[in-house]
Structure formats: C-alpha cells, structure tokens
Short mmCIF file of C-alpha atoms in Angstrom, two decimals:
data_model
loop_
_atom_site.label_atom_id
_atom_site.label_comp_id
_atom_site.label_asym_id
_atom_site.label_seq_id
_atom_site.Cartn_x
_atom_site.Cartn_y
_atom_site.Cartn_z
CA MET A 30 -7.33 -86.18 -13.05
CA ILE A 31 -5.81 -83.52 -15.26
CA ASP A 32 -8.21 -84.48 -18.03
CA GLY A 33 -11.10 -84.10 -15.59
CA LEU A 34 -9.89 -80.81 -14.41
CA VAL A 35 -9.47 -79.55 -18.02
CA GLU A 36 -12.98 -80.61 -18.73
CA ALA A 37 -14.41 -78.80 -15.72
CA ILE A 38 -12.60 -75.57 -16.62
CA ARG A 39 -13.77 -75.81 -20.23
CA LEU A 40 -17.34 -76.33 -19.02
CA ALA A 41 -17.14 -73.35 -16.76
CA VAL A 42 -16.03 -70.93 -19.42
CA THR A 43 -18.03 -72.19 -22.29
CA ARG A 44 -21.43 -73.14 -20.64
CA ILE A 45 -23.38 -70.87 -18.43
CA PRO A 46 -25.19 -72.87 -15.61
CA ASP A 47 -28.88 -73.65 -16.14
CA ASP A 48 -30.03 -71.78 -13.08
CA THR A 49 -28.38 -68.63 -14.42
CA VAL A 50 -29.74 -69.07 -17.93
CA SER A 51 -33.28 -69.24 -16.47
CA ALA A 52 -32.77 -66.28 -14.37
CA LEU A 53 -31.62 -64.20 -17.34
CA GLN A 54 -34.55 -65.56 -19.57
CA ARG A 55 -36.92 -64.35 -16.79
CA ALA A 56 -35.21 -60.99 -16.60
CA TYR A 57 -35.56 -60.62 -20.40
CA GLU A 58 -39.28 -61.39 -20.18
CA GLU A 59 -39.80 -58.83 -17.47
CA GLU A 60 -37.87 -55.88 -19.08
CA GLU A 61 -39.78 -53.41 -21.05
CA SER A 62 -37.13 -50.94 -22.23
CA GLU A 63 -35.75 -51.49 -25.68
CA ILE A 64 -32.09 -51.05 -24.50
CA ALA A 65 -32.37 -53.40 -21.45
CA ARG A 66 -33.90 -56.04 -23.88
CA PHE A 67 -31.09 -55.35 -26.39
CA ASN A 68 -28.46 -56.28 -23.67
CA LEU A 69 -30.38 -59.35 -22.44
CA GLU A 70 -30.92 -60.62 -25.81
CA ASN A 71 -27.18 -60.21 -26.68
CA ILE A 72 -26.39 -62.08 -23.47
CA LEU A 73 -28.78 -64.96 -24.27
CA LYS A 74 -27.34 -65.25 -27.80
CA ALA A 75 -23.77 -65.20 -26.53
CA ILE A 76 -24.65 -68.00 -24.04
CA GLU A 77 -26.02 -70.05 -26.92
CA ILE A 78 -22.95 -69.39 -29.08
CA GLY A 79 -20.61 -70.41 -26.27
CA LYS A 80 -22.55 -73.54 -25.87
CA THR A 81 -22.85 -74.67 -29.46
CA GLU A 82 -19.28 -73.63 -30.57
CA SER A 83 -17.63 -74.62 -27.24
CA ILE A 84 -15.89 -71.19 -27.02
CA PRO A 85 -15.70 -68.86 -24.12
CA VAL A 86 -18.85 -66.88 -23.71
CA CYS A 87 -16.86 -63.94 -22.31
CA GLN A 88 -13.39 -62.96 -23.46
CA ASP A 89 -12.35 -62.26 -19.92
CA THR A 90 -11.92 -65.98 -18.91
CA GLY A 91 -10.83 -64.59 -15.59
CA THR A 92 -8.42 -65.74 -12.93
CA LEU A 93 -9.01 -69.37 -12.21
CA ILE A 94 -10.06 -69.93 -8.57
CA PHE A 95 -10.28 -73.38 -7.07
CA PHE A 96 -12.13 -74.36 -3.89
CA VAL A 97 -10.96 -77.82 -2.83
CA LYS A 98 -12.48 -80.17 -0.35
CA ALA A 99 -9.70 -82.60 0.11
CA GLY A 100 -10.71 -85.91 1.88
CA VAL A 101 -7.64 -86.75 4.17
CA ASN A 102 -7.68 -90.32 2.87
CA SER A 103 -7.69 -89.59 -0.84
CA PRO A 104 -4.71 -91.20 -2.51
CA PHE A 105 -4.46 -88.07 -4.96
CA LEU A 106 -3.92 -85.34 -2.42
CA GLY A 107 -0.17 -85.17 -3.14
CA GLU A 108 -0.57 -84.54 -6.86
CA LEU A 109 -3.69 -82.26 -6.81
CA LYS A 110 -1.83 -78.95 -6.70
CA GLY A 111 0.38 -79.90 -9.66
CA ALA A 112 -2.49 -81.30 -11.56
CA ILE A 113 -4.45 -78.00 -11.14
CA ILE A 114 -1.46 -75.92 -12.40
CA GLU A 115 -0.99 -78.27 -15.34
CA ALA A 116 -4.66 -78.38 -16.29
CA THR A 117 -4.72 -74.53 -16.14
CA ARG A 118 -1.72 -74.47 -18.72
CA ARG A 119 -3.42 -77.00 -20.90
CA VAL A 120 -6.87 -75.54 -20.95
CA THR A 121 -5.32 -72.03 -21.74
CA GLU A 122 -3.96 -73.53 -24.94
CA GLU A 123 -6.72 -75.88 -25.87
CA VAL A 124 -9.96 -73.91 -25.28
CA PRO A 125 -8.23 -71.35 -25.55
CA LEU A 126 -8.45 -69.03 -22.47
CA ARG A 127 -7.14 -65.49 -22.46
CA PRO A 128 -3.82 -65.46 -20.60
CA ASN A 129 -4.67 -63.22 -17.45
CA ALA A 130 -1.71 -63.71 -15.16
CA VAL A 131 0.48 -60.53 -15.07
CA ASP A 132 3.72 -60.15 -12.99
CA ILE A 133 3.01 -57.63 -10.20
CA LEU A 134 6.45 -55.96 -10.57
CA THR A 135 7.31 -56.25 -14.24
CA GLY A 136 3.77 -56.15 -15.80
CA ARG A 137 4.78 -59.15 -17.94
CA ASN A 138 2.00 -61.56 -18.88
CA SER A 139 3.03 -65.21 -18.20
CA GLY A 140 1.07 -66.36 -21.06
CA ASP A 141 -0.46 -69.42 -19.46
CA ASN A 142 -2.63 -68.24 -16.61
CA THR A 143 -0.06 -69.52 -13.97
CA GLY A 144 2.22 -67.40 -11.85
CA ARG A 145 2.92 -66.39 -8.18
CA GLY A 146 -0.18 -67.50 -6.23
CA VAL A 147 -2.16 -68.05 -9.52
CA PRO A 148 -4.30 -70.07 -10.18
CA VAL A 149 -5.69 -69.44 -6.68
CA ILE A 150 -6.28 -72.59 -4.65
CA HIS A 151 -8.34 -72.52 -1.39
CA TRP A 152 -7.88 -75.77 0.61
CA GLU A 153 -10.27 -77.32 3.11
CA ILE A 154 -9.35 -80.70 4.72
CA THR A 155 -12.48 -82.97 5.06
CA GLU A 156 -13.02 -86.52 6.21
CA GLY A 157 -13.15 -89.50 3.73
CA ASP A 158 -11.44 -90.47 0.61
CA GLU A 159 -12.92 -88.12 -2.03
CA ILE A 160 -11.82 -84.80 -3.49
CA GLU A 161 -14.29 -82.22 -4.49
CA VAL A 162 -13.05 -79.24 -6.51
CA ALA A 163 -15.18 -76.18 -7.47
CA VAL A 164 -13.82 -74.07 -10.33
CA LEU A 165 -14.76 -70.38 -10.36
CA PRO A 166 -13.33 -68.37 -13.22
CA LYS A 167 -13.54 -64.77 -11.89
CA GLY A 168 -13.49 -61.85 -14.32
CA GLY A 169 -11.65 -58.56 -13.58
CA GLY A 170 -14.39 -56.10 -14.15
CA SER A 171 -16.71 -57.54 -11.65
CA GLU A 172 -13.91 -58.35 -9.11
CA ASN A 173 -12.83 -54.73 -9.17
CA CYS A 174 -16.28 -54.05 -7.65
CA SER A 175 -15.72 -56.33 -4.77
CA ALA A 176 -15.08 -54.65 -1.31
CA LEU A 177 -14.66 -55.09 2.29
CA ALA A 178 -16.42 -53.03 5.02
CA MET A 179 -15.37 -53.12 8.79
CA LEU A 180 -18.51 -51.96 10.31
CA THR A 181 -19.05 -51.24 13.96
CA PRO A 182 -21.33 -53.73 15.75
CA SER A 183 -23.79 -51.07 16.44
CA GLU A 184 -24.28 -50.62 12.59
CA GLY A 185 -25.06 -54.28 12.41
CA TRP A 186 -27.44 -55.68 9.72
CA GLU A 187 -28.74 -52.28 8.77
CA GLY A 188 -25.13 -51.27 8.15
CA VAL A 189 -24.60 -54.27 5.88
CA LYS A 190 -27.56 -53.36 3.76
CA ARG A 191 -26.55 -49.74 3.46
CA PHE A 192 -23.10 -50.68 2.54
CA VAL A 193 -24.08 -53.21 -0.10
CA VAL A 194 -26.72 -50.99 -1.72
CA GLU A 195 -24.42 -47.85 -1.68
CA HIS A 196 -21.58 -49.83 -3.09
CA LEU A 197 -23.63 -51.30 -5.85
CA LYS A 198 -24.93 -47.89 -6.83
CA ALA A 199 -21.48 -46.48 -7.10
CA CYS A 200 -20.47 -49.45 -9.28
CA GLY A 201 -23.29 -48.94 -11.71
CA GLY A 202 -22.77 -50.83 -14.99
CA LYS A 203 -19.06 -51.69 -14.38
CA PRO A 204 -19.42 -55.17 -13.05
CA CYS A 205 -21.60 -56.35 -15.92
CA PRO A 206 -25.10 -56.49 -14.33
CA PRO A 207 -27.33 -58.23 -13.69
CA VAL A 208 -24.92 -59.44 -11.08
CA VAL A 209 -24.85 -62.12 -8.37
CA LEU A 210 -23.69 -61.03 -4.98
CA GLY A 211 -21.65 -63.12 -2.56
CA ILE A 212 -21.66 -61.60 0.87
CA GLY A 213 -19.68 -62.96 3.88
CA VAL A 214 -20.30 -61.66 7.31
CA GLY A 215 -18.18 -62.21 10.50
CA GLY A 216 -15.03 -64.19 11.01
CA GLY A 217 -12.51 -61.33 10.50
CA ALA A 218 -11.49 -59.34 7.36
CA ASP A 219 -9.92 -62.22 5.38
CA TYR A 220 -12.38 -64.87 6.30
CA ALA A 221 -15.45 -62.58 5.39
CA MET A 222 -14.00 -62.09 1.81
CA GLY A 223 -13.52 -65.82 1.51
CA LEU A 224 -17.00 -66.69 2.63
CA ALA A 225 -18.32 -64.14 0.21
CA LYS A 226 -16.56 -65.74 -2.70
CA ARG A 227 -17.62 -69.26 -1.60
CA ALA A 228 -21.14 -68.07 -1.33
CA LEU A 229 -21.25 -67.71 -5.18
CA LEU A 230 -21.04 -71.49 -5.51
CA ARG A 231 -24.53 -71.81 -4.24
CA ARG A 232 -27.29 -72.20 -6.91
CA LEU A 233 -29.42 -69.32 -7.74
CA GLY A 234 -32.70 -69.44 -5.88
CA GLU A 235 -31.28 -71.58 -3.16
CA ARG A 236 -31.56 -69.72 0.10
CA ASN A 237 -29.36 -69.62 3.20
CA PRO A 238 -30.68 -72.50 5.46
CA ASP A 239 -31.10 -70.02 8.32
CA GLY A 240 -34.44 -68.48 7.75
CA ARG A 241 -33.35 -65.08 9.16
CA ILE A 242 -30.42 -64.88 6.78
CA ALA A 243 -32.56 -66.08 3.98
CA GLU A 244 -34.88 -63.10 4.74
CA LEU A 245 -31.95 -60.76 4.47
CA GLU A 246 -30.86 -62.16 1.08
CA GLU A 247 -34.36 -61.52 -0.30
CA GLU A 248 -34.67 -58.06 1.18
CA LEU A 249 -31.23 -57.09 -0.27
CA LEU A 250 -32.23 -58.45 -3.63
CA LYS A 251 -35.30 -56.41 -3.62
CA GLU A 252 -33.47 -53.14 -2.67
CA ILE A 253 -30.78 -53.66 -5.33
CA ASN A 254 -33.29 -54.30 -8.06
CA ALA A 255 -35.16 -51.14 -6.94
CA LEU A 256 -32.01 -49.09 -7.74
CA GLY A 257 -32.94 -49.33 -11.53
CA ILE A 258 -29.23 -49.73 -12.68
CA GLY A 259 -30.45 -52.49 -14.97
CA PRO A 260 -28.62 -54.75 -17.45
CA MET A 261 -25.17 -53.07 -18.27
CA GLY A 262 -26.10 -50.05 -16.20
CA MET A 263 -28.36 -48.63 -18.80
CA GLY A 264 -31.60 -48.81 -16.72
CA GLY A 265 -34.05 -51.62 -16.08
CA ARG A 266 -35.71 -53.91 -13.56
CA THR A 267 -32.96 -56.46 -13.05
CA THR A 268 -29.79 -55.35 -11.46
CA ALA A 269 -29.04 -58.58 -9.54
CA LEU A 270 -30.10 -62.14 -10.28
CA ASP A 271 -29.54 -63.24 -6.58
CA VAL A 272 -27.84 -62.43 -3.40
CA LYS A 273 -26.05 -65.04 -1.33
CA ILE A 274 -25.05 -64.56 2.32
CA GLU A 275 -22.75 -66.76 4.29
CA VAL A 276 -21.96 -66.11 8.00
CA ALA A 277 -19.53 -66.87 10.73
CA HIS A 278 -19.33 -65.79 14.40
CA ARG A 279 -17.64 -62.39 14.93
CA HIS A 280 -15.33 -60.71 17.39
CA PRO A 281 -17.46 -58.63 19.78
CA ALA A 282 -15.80 -55.42 18.61
CA SER A 283 -15.98 -56.26 14.91
CA PHE A 284 -18.65 -56.55 12.14
CA PRO A 285 -16.68 -57.46 8.97
CA VAL A 286 -18.64 -57.57 5.63
CA GLY A 287 -17.03 -59.02 2.58
CA LEU A 288 -18.73 -58.33 -0.68
CA VAL A 289 -17.73 -60.14 -3.85
CA VAL A 290 -19.58 -59.13 -7.15
CA GLN A 291 -19.99 -61.70 -9.83
CA CYS A 292 -21.00 -60.81 -13.35
CA TRP A 293 -24.17 -62.21 -14.99
CA ALA A 294 -22.07 -65.05 -16.48
CA ASN A 295 -21.95 -66.62 -12.94
CA ARG A 296 -19.47 -69.16 -14.15
CA ARG A 297 -18.80 -72.33 -12.13
CA ALA A 298 -18.24 -76.05 -12.37
CA PHE A 299 -17.57 -78.99 -10.04
CA LEU A 300 -15.40 -82.05 -10.06
CA ARG A 301 -15.29 -85.04 -7.81
CA ILE A 302 -12.30 -87.41 -7.72
CA LYS A 303 -13.18 -90.82 -6.39
CA PRO A 304 -10.52 -92.89 -4.47
CA GLU A 305 -10.16 -95.37 -7.40
CA GLY A 306 -9.44 -92.27 -9.77
CA ARG A 307 -12.86 -91.99 -11.38
CA VAL A 308 -13.86 -88.36 -12.05
CA GLU A 309 -17.33 -86.82 -12.17
CA VAL A 310 -17.70 -83.25 -13.59
CA TRP A 311 -20.93 -81.25 -13.27
CA GLN A 312 -22.18 -77.64 -13.06
CA MET B 5 -34.17 -48.73 -36.81
CA ALA B 6 -30.40 -49.29 -36.64
CA VAL B 7 -28.25 -46.72 -38.42
CA LYS B 8 -25.27 -48.03 -40.50
CA LEU B 9 -21.92 -46.32 -39.92
CA GLU B 10 -18.52 -46.86 -41.43
CA THR B 11 -15.07 -46.09 -40.16
CA PRO B 12 -13.23 -43.69 -40.15
CA LEU B 13 -15.97 -41.44 -38.64
CA GLY B 14 -16.28 -37.81 -39.55
CA GLU B 15 -17.40 -35.01 -37.11
CA GLU B 16 -20.84 -34.92 -38.85
CA ASP B 17 -21.20 -38.72 -38.38
CA VAL B 18 -20.76 -38.27 -34.70
CA LEU B 19 -22.83 -35.10 -34.11
CA LYS B 20 -25.94 -36.67 -35.73
CA LEU B 21 -26.04 -39.54 -33.12
CA ARG B 22 -28.09 -39.33 -29.92
CA ALA B 23 -27.85 -41.48 -26.75
CA GLY B 24 -30.15 -44.56 -27.21
CA ASP B 25 -29.56 -44.92 -31.00
CA ILE B 26 -28.82 -48.32 -32.16
CA ILE B 27 -26.05 -48.54 -34.88
CA LEU B 28 -24.34 -51.20 -36.96
CA LEU B 29 -20.58 -50.36 -37.29
CA SER B 30 -18.41 -51.59 -40.11
CA GLY B 31 -14.76 -51.01 -41.00
CA THR B 32 -11.56 -51.05 -38.99
CA ILE B 33 -11.44 -50.72 -35.25
CA TYR B 34 -8.43 -50.82 -32.91
CA THR B 35 -8.46 -52.58 -29.48
CA ALA B 36 -6.63 -50.82 -26.63
CA ARG B 37 -6.67 -51.19 -22.82
CA ASP B 38 -4.76 -49.68 -19.94
CA SER B 39 -1.28 -50.26 -21.12
CA ALA B 40 -1.89 -49.52 -24.84
CA HIS B 41 -3.56 -46.24 -23.93
CA ARG B 42 -0.48 -45.31 -21.88
CA ARG B 43 1.67 -46.07 -24.82
CA ILE B 44 -0.35 -44.16 -27.34
CA LEU B 45 -0.19 -41.12 -25.32
CA SER B 46 3.51 -41.49 -24.70
CA LEU B 47 4.49 -41.67 -28.48
CA PRO B 48 4.76 -38.91 -30.98
CA ARG B 49 1.84 -39.09 -33.43
CA GLU B 50 3.95 -40.09 -36.32
CA GLU B 51 5.07 -43.12 -34.49
CA LEU B 52 1.59 -44.49 -33.81
CA PRO B 53 0.85 -47.68 -35.76
CA PHE B 54 -2.56 -46.23 -36.81
CA GLU B 55 -4.17 -43.05 -37.94
CA PRO B 56 -6.07 -41.66 -34.89
CA GLU B 57 -8.10 -39.14 -36.99
CA GLY B 58 -11.65 -40.55 -37.16
CA ALA B 59 -10.67 -43.82 -35.51
CA VAL B 60 -12.86 -46.01 -33.28
CA ILE B 61 -11.02 -47.49 -30.27
CA TYR B 62 -12.42 -50.66 -28.70
CA HIS B 63 -11.79 -51.25 -25.02
CA CYS B 64 -11.36 -55.01 -25.43
CA GLY B 65 -8.70 -57.76 -24.66
CA PRO B 66 -9.77 -60.62 -27.04
CA VAL B 67 -9.27 -64.31 -26.77
CA VAL B 68 -7.31 -65.32 -30.00
CA ARG B 69 -6.21 -68.49 -31.49
CA LYS B 70 -2.90 -68.47 -33.42
CA ARG B 71 -2.75 -70.63 -36.52
CA GLY B 72 0.65 -70.46 -38.13
CA GLU B 73 1.25 -66.78 -38.62
CA SER B 74 -2.44 -65.71 -38.68
CA TYR B 75 -4.76 -65.02 -35.69
CA LYS B 76 -8.55 -65.59 -35.34
CA VAL B 77 -10.60 -63.82 -32.75
CA VAL B 78 -12.58 -66.41 -30.57
CA SER B 79 -14.32 -64.24 -28.09
CA ALA B 80 -14.05 -60.47 -27.81
CA GLY B 81 -16.60 -58.45 -25.61
CA PRO B 82 -15.79 -55.10 -24.11
CA THR B 83 -13.81 -54.37 -20.87
CA THR B 84 -14.82 -51.86 -18.26
CA SER B 85 -14.12 -48.47 -19.79
CA ALA B 86 -14.05 -46.48 -16.65
CA ARG B 87 -10.42 -47.55 -16.19
CA MET B 88 -9.49 -45.63 -19.17
CA ASN B 89 -11.13 -42.30 -17.93
CA ARG B 90 -7.72 -40.76 -17.11
CA TYR B 91 -6.60 -41.08 -20.79
CA LEU B 92 -9.90 -40.18 -22.43
CA ASP B 93 -9.22 -36.41 -23.02
CA GLY B 94 -5.80 -37.23 -24.55
CA ILE B 95 -7.04 -39.94 -26.78
CA LEU B 96 -9.95 -37.84 -28.09
CA GLY B 97 -7.52 -34.96 -28.61
CA LEU B 98 -5.74 -37.14 -31.24
CA GLY B 99 -8.94 -37.06 -33.26
CA VAL B 100 -10.48 -40.40 -32.24
CA ARG B 101 -14.17 -40.04 -32.84
CA GLY B 102 -15.61 -43.12 -31.18
CA ILE B 103 -14.90 -45.47 -28.15
CA ILE B 104 -16.47 -48.88 -27.77
CA GLY B 105 -16.81 -50.33 -24.26
CA LYS B 106 -18.97 -51.10 -21.46
CA GLY B 107 -19.98 -49.47 -18.19
CA GLY B 108 -19.59 -45.96 -19.43
CA MET B 109 -17.08 -43.14 -19.04
CA GLU B 110 -17.00 -39.42 -18.14
CA VAL B 111 -19.33 -37.44 -20.26
CA GLY B 112 -17.51 -34.19 -20.55
CA PRO B 113 -14.69 -35.07 -22.84
CA PHE B 114 -16.95 -36.37 -25.57
CA LYS B 115 -18.87 -33.11 -25.97
CA GLY B 116 -18.73 -31.83 -29.41
CA ARG B 117 -16.32 -34.31 -30.83
CA ALA B 118 -16.83 -38.08 -30.17
CA VAL B 119 -19.28 -40.66 -29.05
CA TYR B 120 -19.19 -43.63 -26.67
CA PHE B 121 -20.74 -46.82 -28.00
CA ALA B 122 -21.72 -49.70 -25.74
CA PHE B 123 -21.71 -53.37 -26.41
CA THR B 124 -23.05 -55.95 -23.95
CA GLY B 125 -20.34 -56.86 -21.33
CA GLY B 126 -19.64 -60.54 -21.26
CA ALA B 127 -21.15 -61.31 -24.67
CA GLY B 128 -17.73 -61.96 -26.27
CA SER B 129 -18.76 -65.00 -28.30
CA LEU B 130 -21.57 -62.83 -29.80
CA ALA B 131 -19.15 -59.94 -30.52
CA ALA B 132 -16.74 -62.22 -32.27
CA ARG B 133 -19.47 -62.85 -34.95
CA SER B 134 -19.16 -59.28 -36.04
CA ILE B 135 -15.29 -59.52 -36.37
CA LYS B 136 -14.44 -60.59 -39.79
CA GLY B 137 -10.67 -60.72 -39.41
CA VAL B 138 -7.52 -59.59 -37.66
CA LYS B 139 -5.70 -57.13 -40.01
CA ALA B 140 -2.66 -56.64 -37.78
CA VAL B 141 -1.45 -56.72 -34.26
CA HIS B 142 0.87 -54.24 -32.59
CA TRP B 143 2.65 -54.27 -29.25
CA LEU B 144 2.39 -57.91 -28.50
CA ASP B 145 5.00 -57.30 -25.87
CA LEU B 146 2.16 -56.00 -23.65
CA GLY B 147 0.56 -59.47 -23.68
CA ILE B 148 -2.34 -60.64 -25.61
CA PRO B 149 -5.13 -58.76 -23.76
CA GLU B 150 -3.25 -55.45 -23.76
CA ALA B 151 -1.98 -55.54 -27.38
CA LEU B 152 -3.25 -53.20 -30.02
CA TRP B 153 -5.40 -55.45 -32.39
CA VAL B 154 -6.56 -54.07 -35.69
CA LEU B 155 -9.79 -55.69 -36.41
CA GLU B 156 -12.21 -55.63 -39.38
CA VAL B 157 -15.80 -55.54 -38.23
CA GLU B 158 -19.05 -55.84 -40.19
CA ASP B 159 -22.34 -54.66 -38.83
CA PHE B 160 -21.24 -54.69 -35.20
CA PRO B 161 -24.43 -53.82 -33.29
CA LEU B 162 -23.87 -51.10 -30.80
CA ILE B 163 -25.74 -48.64 -28.62
CA VAL B 164 -24.87 -44.96 -28.51
CA ALA B 165 -24.62 -44.75 -24.69
CA ILE B 166 -22.94 -41.35 -24.47
CA ASP B 167 -23.45 -38.79 -27.34
CA ALA B 168 -21.56 -35.69 -28.29
CA HIS B 169 -24.23 -33.43 -26.90
CA GLY B 170 -23.95 -34.43 -23.31
CA GLY B 171 -26.45 -37.26 -23.34
CA SER B 172 -25.88 -40.44 -21.40
CA LEU B 173 -27.79 -43.59 -20.77
CA TYR B 174 -25.99 -44.59 -17.49
CA ARG B 175 -27.70 -44.50 -14.22
#
C-alpha cells in the first residue's frame, strides 16, 4: 500500500495529466503573441522533461492533499493514515520533492513534508470494501489566490460571476495561468472551500451533470478568457483552461462561494486499494 | 532575436533592455525568497555572503538532490515575486541589477536602475537545464526552499517583463 501511494504521488508531480497537456497544446496553437507562445512552449517542454526524466515538472511540489473515499469494510482502513504519512516521507526523499512543511510558530522546515495537519487528509466514509485515494499536490503560488466570498442570497449567481472574475483579474499572473478554477457554492464557509478543491479532481472538459451549472461553468470560462491576462499574466487568449463548479444546498441567509485556483500543471493522481491488497494507480 | 547577457550586470546593460526583449543569461545568480530577503536586509553589507553590486537575484526555491557533500538542482522554476515587493526597494538599493521571477512586481523601484526578468512559472524541469551547477549554498537553516543558493547558469532564456524605463508586460 505504501509503494502504491509513493507511485501515485510520483506520478502526480512528474506527469501532467493528458487532458491538461491537450488543453495546453490547444492554447499554444491558438495564441498569436510571441510572448504567450514563449511561455506555453516552455510549459510544454517542461512537461516533456518531467515525463522523460521522471523529475518534478514544477519545483513547488506543493502541499500533498489526499481525498480518501474509505469503504467501511476495507481491511486497510486502520493503517491508511500511517501509510500516507510514511509514503509522503519516502517520496520526499526518493523523487525528490521539495520539503514544504514549515512550523507555524518557529518557521522551521520539517524537511519531510509532514507536520501538524500535513499532509492534509480529507476523509469520506463510503460503502463497500475498497479504498479510493486522490492525490492533489497543491502549489503555494496558486493557493495564495484562493478565496472565500460570503455573498448575500440577493447577489446570487450574478454575484458569483462578479466575485470570481474580479478576483482573477486582481491575481493576474501570480497563480501561473492558464489556471483551472474549482468553485464550491453552498453548504457553509468550510464546506464551500472543500467542494471547490474537490472540483479540481474532475477531468478538463467534463461538465457538471446539472445542465444549468454546466452552463455557468462555460459562461465563466468565456468571461475569464476575455480578460486577456494570458499565460503567466503577460497577455493572451488563454487565462483559464477550465472552470469546475460543485454545489450544495445553502442556508436561506447565506450564499457562500469557495474559489480554489489551480496552476496550469493541474496535478493529480488516483489510487484504488482492493480488499485483497492489490493496488491500481491512474491519473 | 535573443540578447546574450552575462552577470554581474552593469547599469548600461540594464538601461538598454526593453520590456518584451528575450535574453539568454549566463553567469552566477543567487536564489532568495521571503526569509532570505529579510535576512539580506537585516545584515550589514560586509556580512552578506555575496556581492550585491550588479547581482541577479532569482525568486526560486529549488528541488535539490544531495549526493555526498555536493548538490544537484533537479527542478527550479520561479516563485511568485509579488511576495517580495516589500523588500524590493531595499534590495535594489544594494546595487542588485536584476530580479528573476514570475507574476511581476511593482514597477516604480526598477526605474533607472534594474530590470525584472520573467521565466515561465511551473516550468522548473526546463529551468534546471540552464543551471550548470551549484557553486555554494548559504543559510540552510532557513530550509531548502528559503536558503540562498549560488547557481551557475548558461543561456537561461528569460523575458524582460519590467524594464528600467517604466515599461511592463503585465496586465
């Protein structure tokens, strides 16, 4: 199980998912400015080097975030947390990853990407005897552009669009555009942020199954690309590769909107642990 | 056409550059992020482990592999420069002529004395190809990402994103 987790984390930091590579290639073909093309060409080259040399594409290998769907009848539930922490330590040494866990009081770097509350693990109990783990290495530059808005219900969806577009405009080149946006609406402040981050696990181009929300995703994507921020904030047609919205019911008085900004690398990998111990890893 | 530049940079090197120029930088560069900037500005000039006059500072926290006593840079793209805005005037005041980063910075402090070079954020594996070696490392007590790495680069492809004449590419 630890080997499988190590493999999934290695895959996430050294290989950019196919859907993302295709979206970046499309962006490269559509850009006309020399500077936008310089940046996208560098991105595509870096992806290729990461893949062939099995090294981290970006030096910010992020904070490791795990979303676990834990089948109540899996025999491995008890050891999973320890295995995730152990895999994080091993992968930091082996790949290597950059140590990114710093003590909040002393500023001391733990050196192995573990510490209080880190790596971050989100648990969801599900039926059955399998465990599914999603790995999301999250870089600091893009995470610093994540935000929460507590809108009034009267502002509603127009307010969501205004908030997201204005916020992205203010962030400019900081989060490493072209970005992927995860947006969570409803459920309360904490839940909206969680939904937004979870939304990033969806494939690019795959729309929310609710047609009305899917329309909002497309509208927002168009509006953001119309801003002209472009790759790395130096102008261009592609500012976002995709927008993903997840929703929950809301309190009648509240309209919480979580916005999580992901950089172009859009890193992720998945792992399934079967009840007999067999492990499958994919992206 | 890309312009070749070599560190340390002189005032005339910097003044001839314009936003949008593509350059190939060779020579020694120094990495520094938040904590290293704080430390640079807290020390008397003679206690700095590098000569700031004409220096180029790279906003970067590399992934490095240690083999025995030597280090190899594995992946080393730029970090978000805007975090270092508050130190910019002080750093350029020491004679630093160039900053490499991503996302841009305040334009004002660069006027008449320095330029901001951008490399593509996230393209750390590609940037590492321009890094020919680690000459030294200082302040490892700050942690690997925050330490001051002295790097030798060759033909590092960069864009002049903010020039010394008030020009900027950022939207």
